[in-house]
mmCIF file of C-alpha atoms in Angstrom:
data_model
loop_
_atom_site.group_PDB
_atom_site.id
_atom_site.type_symbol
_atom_site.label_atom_id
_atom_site.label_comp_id
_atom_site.label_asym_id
_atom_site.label_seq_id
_atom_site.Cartn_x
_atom_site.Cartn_y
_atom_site.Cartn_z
ATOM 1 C CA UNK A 129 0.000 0.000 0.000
ATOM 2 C CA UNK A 130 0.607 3.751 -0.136
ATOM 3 C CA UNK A 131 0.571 6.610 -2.338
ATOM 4 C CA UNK A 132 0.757 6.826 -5.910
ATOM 5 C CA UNK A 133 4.560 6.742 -7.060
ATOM 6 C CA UNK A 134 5.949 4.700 -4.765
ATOM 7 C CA UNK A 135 6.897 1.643 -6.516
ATOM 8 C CA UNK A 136 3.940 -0.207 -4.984
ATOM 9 C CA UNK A 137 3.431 -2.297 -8.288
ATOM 10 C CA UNK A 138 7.076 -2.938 -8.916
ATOM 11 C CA UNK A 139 7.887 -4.397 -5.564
ATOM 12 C CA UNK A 140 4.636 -6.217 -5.484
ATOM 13 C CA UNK A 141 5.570 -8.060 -8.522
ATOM 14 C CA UNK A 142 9.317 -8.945 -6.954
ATOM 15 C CA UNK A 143 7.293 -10.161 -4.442
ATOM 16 C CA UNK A 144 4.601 -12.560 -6.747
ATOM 17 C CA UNK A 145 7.132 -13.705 -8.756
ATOM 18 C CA UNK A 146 9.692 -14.641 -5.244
ATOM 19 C CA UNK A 147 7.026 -16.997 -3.997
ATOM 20 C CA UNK A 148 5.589 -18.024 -7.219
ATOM 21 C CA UNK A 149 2.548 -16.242 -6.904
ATOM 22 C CA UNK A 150 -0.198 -14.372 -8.534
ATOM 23 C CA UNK A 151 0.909 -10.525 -8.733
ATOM 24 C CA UNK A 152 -2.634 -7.937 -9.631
ATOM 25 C CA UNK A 153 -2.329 -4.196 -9.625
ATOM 26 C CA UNK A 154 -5.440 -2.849 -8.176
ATOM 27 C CA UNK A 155 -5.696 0.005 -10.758
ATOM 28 C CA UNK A 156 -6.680 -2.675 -13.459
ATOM 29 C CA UNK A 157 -9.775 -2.518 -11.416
ATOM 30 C CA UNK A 158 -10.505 0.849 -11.590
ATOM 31 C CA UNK A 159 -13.422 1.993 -14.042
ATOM 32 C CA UNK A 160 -13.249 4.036 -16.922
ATOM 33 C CA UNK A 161 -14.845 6.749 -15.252
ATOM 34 C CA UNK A 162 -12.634 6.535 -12.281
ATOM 35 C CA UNK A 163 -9.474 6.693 -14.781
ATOM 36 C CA UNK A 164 -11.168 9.861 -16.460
ATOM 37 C CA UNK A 165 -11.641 11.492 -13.311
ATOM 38 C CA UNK A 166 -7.825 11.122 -12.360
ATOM 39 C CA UNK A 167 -6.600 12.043 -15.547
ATOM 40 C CA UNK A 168 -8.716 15.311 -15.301
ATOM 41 C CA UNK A 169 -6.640 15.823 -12.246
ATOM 42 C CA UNK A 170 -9.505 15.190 -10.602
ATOM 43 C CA UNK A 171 -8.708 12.868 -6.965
ATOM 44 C CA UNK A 172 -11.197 10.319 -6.548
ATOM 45 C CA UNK A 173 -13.684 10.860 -3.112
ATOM 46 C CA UNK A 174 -15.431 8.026 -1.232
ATOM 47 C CA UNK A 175 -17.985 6.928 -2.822
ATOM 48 C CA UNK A 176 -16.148 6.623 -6.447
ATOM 49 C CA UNK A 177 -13.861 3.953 -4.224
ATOM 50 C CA UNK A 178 -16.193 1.259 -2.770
ATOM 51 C CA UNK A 179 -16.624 -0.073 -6.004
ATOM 52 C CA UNK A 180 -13.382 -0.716 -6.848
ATOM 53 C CA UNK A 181 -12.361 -1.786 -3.857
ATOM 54 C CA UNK A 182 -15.015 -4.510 -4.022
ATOM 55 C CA UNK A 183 -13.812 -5.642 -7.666
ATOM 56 C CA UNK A 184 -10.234 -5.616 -6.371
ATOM 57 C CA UNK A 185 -11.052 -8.167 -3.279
ATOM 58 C CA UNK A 186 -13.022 -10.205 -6.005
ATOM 59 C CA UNK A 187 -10.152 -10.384 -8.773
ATOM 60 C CA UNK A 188 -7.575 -11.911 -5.488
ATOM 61 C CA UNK A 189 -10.254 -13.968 -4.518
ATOM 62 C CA UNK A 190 -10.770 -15.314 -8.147
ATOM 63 C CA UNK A 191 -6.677 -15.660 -8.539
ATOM 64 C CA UNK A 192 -6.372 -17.830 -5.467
ATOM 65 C CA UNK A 193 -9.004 -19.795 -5.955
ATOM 66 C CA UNK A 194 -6.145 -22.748 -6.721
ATOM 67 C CA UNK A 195 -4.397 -21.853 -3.843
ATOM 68 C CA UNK A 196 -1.430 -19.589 -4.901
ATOM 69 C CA UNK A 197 -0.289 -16.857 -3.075
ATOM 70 C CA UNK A 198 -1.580 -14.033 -3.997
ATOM 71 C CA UNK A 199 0.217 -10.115 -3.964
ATOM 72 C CA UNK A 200 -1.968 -7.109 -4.776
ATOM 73 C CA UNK A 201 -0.502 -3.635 -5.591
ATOM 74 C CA UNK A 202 -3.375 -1.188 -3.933
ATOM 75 C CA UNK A 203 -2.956 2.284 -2.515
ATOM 76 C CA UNK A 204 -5.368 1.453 0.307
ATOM 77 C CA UNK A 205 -4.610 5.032 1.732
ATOM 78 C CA UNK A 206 -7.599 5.124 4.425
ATOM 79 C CA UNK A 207 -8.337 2.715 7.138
ATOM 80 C CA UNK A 208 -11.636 2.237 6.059
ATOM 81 C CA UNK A 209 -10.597 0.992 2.965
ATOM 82 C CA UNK A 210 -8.325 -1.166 4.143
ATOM 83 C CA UNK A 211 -11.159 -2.926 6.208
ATOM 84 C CA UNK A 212 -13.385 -2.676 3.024
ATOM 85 C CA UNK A 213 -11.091 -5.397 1.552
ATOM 86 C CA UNK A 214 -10.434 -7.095 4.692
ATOM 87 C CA UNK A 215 -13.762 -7.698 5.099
ATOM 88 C CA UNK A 216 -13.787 -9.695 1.491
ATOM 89 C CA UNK A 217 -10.729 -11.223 1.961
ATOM 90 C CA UNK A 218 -10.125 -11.721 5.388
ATOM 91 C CA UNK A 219 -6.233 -11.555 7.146
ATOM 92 C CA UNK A 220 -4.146 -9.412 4.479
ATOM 93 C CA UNK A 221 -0.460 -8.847 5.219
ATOM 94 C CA UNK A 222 0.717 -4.998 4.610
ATOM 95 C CA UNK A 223 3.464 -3.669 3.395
ATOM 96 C CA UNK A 224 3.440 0.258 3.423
ATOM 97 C CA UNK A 225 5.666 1.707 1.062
ATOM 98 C CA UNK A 226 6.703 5.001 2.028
ATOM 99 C CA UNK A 227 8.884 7.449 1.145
ATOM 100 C CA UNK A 228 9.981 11.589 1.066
ATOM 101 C CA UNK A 229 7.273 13.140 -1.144
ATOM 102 C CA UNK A 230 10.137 15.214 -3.224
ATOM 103 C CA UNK A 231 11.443 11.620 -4.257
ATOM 104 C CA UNK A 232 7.982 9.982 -5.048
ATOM 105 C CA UNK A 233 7.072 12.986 -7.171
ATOM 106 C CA UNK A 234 10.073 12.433 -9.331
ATOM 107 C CA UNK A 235 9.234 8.913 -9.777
ATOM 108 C CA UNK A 236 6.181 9.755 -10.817
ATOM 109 C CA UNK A 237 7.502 12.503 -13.842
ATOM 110 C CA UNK A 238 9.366 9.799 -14.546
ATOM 111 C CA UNK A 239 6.925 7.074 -15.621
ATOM 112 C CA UNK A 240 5.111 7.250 -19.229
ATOM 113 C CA UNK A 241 1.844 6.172 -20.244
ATOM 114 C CA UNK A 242 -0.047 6.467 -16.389
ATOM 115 C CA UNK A 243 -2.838 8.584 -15.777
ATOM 116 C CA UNK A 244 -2.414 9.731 -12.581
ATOM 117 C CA UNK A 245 -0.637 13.544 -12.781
ATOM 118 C CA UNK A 246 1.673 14.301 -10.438
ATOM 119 C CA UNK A 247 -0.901 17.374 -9.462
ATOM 120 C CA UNK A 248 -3.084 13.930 -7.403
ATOM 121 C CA UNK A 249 0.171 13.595 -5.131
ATOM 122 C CA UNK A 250 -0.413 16.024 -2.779
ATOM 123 C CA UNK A 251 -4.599 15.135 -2.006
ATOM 124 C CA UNK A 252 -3.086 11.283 -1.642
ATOM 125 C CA UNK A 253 -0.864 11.978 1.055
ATOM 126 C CA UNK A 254 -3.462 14.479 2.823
ATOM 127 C CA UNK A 255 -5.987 11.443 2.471
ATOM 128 C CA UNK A 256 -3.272 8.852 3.571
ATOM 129 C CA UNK A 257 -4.285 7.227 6.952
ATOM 130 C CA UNK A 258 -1.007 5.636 8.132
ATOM 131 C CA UNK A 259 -1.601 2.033 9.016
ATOM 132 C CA UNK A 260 -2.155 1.736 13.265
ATOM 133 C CA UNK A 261 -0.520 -1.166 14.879
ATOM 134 C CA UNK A 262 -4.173 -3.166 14.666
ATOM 135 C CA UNK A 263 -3.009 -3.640 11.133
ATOM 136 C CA UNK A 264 0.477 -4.971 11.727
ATOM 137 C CA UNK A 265 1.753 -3.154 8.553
ATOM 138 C CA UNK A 266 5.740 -4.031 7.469
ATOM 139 C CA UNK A 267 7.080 0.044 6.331
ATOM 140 C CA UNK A 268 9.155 -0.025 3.728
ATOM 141 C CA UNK A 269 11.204 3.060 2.924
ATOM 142 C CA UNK A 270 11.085 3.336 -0.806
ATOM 143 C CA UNK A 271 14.919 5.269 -0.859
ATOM 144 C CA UNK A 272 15.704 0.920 -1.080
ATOM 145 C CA UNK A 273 16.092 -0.363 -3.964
ATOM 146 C CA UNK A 274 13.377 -2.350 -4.862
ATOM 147 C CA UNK A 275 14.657 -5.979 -4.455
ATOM 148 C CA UNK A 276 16.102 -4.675 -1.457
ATOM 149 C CA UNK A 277 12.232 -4.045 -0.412
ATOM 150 C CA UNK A 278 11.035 -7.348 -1.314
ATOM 151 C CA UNK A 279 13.866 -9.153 0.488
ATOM 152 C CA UNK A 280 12.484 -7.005 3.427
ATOM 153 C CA UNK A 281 9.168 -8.103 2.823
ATOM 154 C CA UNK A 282 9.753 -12.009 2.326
ATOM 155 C CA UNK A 283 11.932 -12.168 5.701
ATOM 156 C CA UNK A 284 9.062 -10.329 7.849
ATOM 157 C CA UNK A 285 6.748 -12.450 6.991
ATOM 158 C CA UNK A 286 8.605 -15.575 6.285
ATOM 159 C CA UNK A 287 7.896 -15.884 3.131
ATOM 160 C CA UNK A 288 10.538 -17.849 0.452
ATOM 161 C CA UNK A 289 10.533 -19.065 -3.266
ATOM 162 C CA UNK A 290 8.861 -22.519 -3.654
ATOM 163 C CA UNK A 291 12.043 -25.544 -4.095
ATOM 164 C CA UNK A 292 11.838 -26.718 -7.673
#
């Protein structure tokens, strides 16, 4: 979890791919509407979230239906949101991915072909809700590199690459 720009789907994928997993990026989920609205600039309130939330908790449902771990990428930036998918999907581990916000914007004028301006940066930390210790969340500081970040995720929660 965390704000936009912070590597969230890059490390998740380290991650996936470490323990052999299913890796899903939560803004696959989104709607067209909701990808309008953040291209517009426009940061996405309450109610435009609750829908997407409930399609992202259904797509990791669906891709461990066989049993594979699976690793979602998913900005999660509220408490209540975070219960939203807990409630679908039960115990979630969380790793929040955080970082100095001079360094995540220049990730994100970095990266082509996204939709989310850099201008969104600023309402997604003021909506960020910082995970309490009822959610047990692993911080990551994003100045690591990002296989340095999944290491740091696999060892805190025990996690290793299936023997072949």
């Amino acid at each position: 979890m965390g704000v936009c720009g912070t590597g969230k789907t890059t490390v998740a994928r380290l991650v996936a791919e470490a323990v052999d997993g299913v890796f899903l990026d939560a803004d696959d989920f989104h709607p067209p509407e909701n990808v309008a609205h953040m291209a517009a600039g426009l940061p996405l309130n309450d109610e435009m979230r609750w829908d997407w939330l409930d399609l992202v908790a259904k797509g990791v449902i669906e891709a461990g239906c066989d049993g594979r771990t699976v690793v979602f990428a998913c900005s999660a930036l509220k408490h209540s949101y975070r219960d939203r998918l807990r409630q679908s999907l039960g115990v979630m581990h969380l790793a929040h991915l955080t970082g100095p916000r001079d360094l995540i914007a220049e990730r994100m004028a970095a990266r082509e072909n996204h939709y989310m301006p850099i201008a969104l940066l600023d309402s997604q930390l003021a909506d960020l809700e910082m995970p309490g210790p009822d959610e047990a969340p692993l911080s990551c500081d994003i100045r690591e590199a990002p296989e340095a970040l999944c290491a740091q995720i696999l060892n805190a929660w025990g996690l290793t690459a299936p023997q072949v």
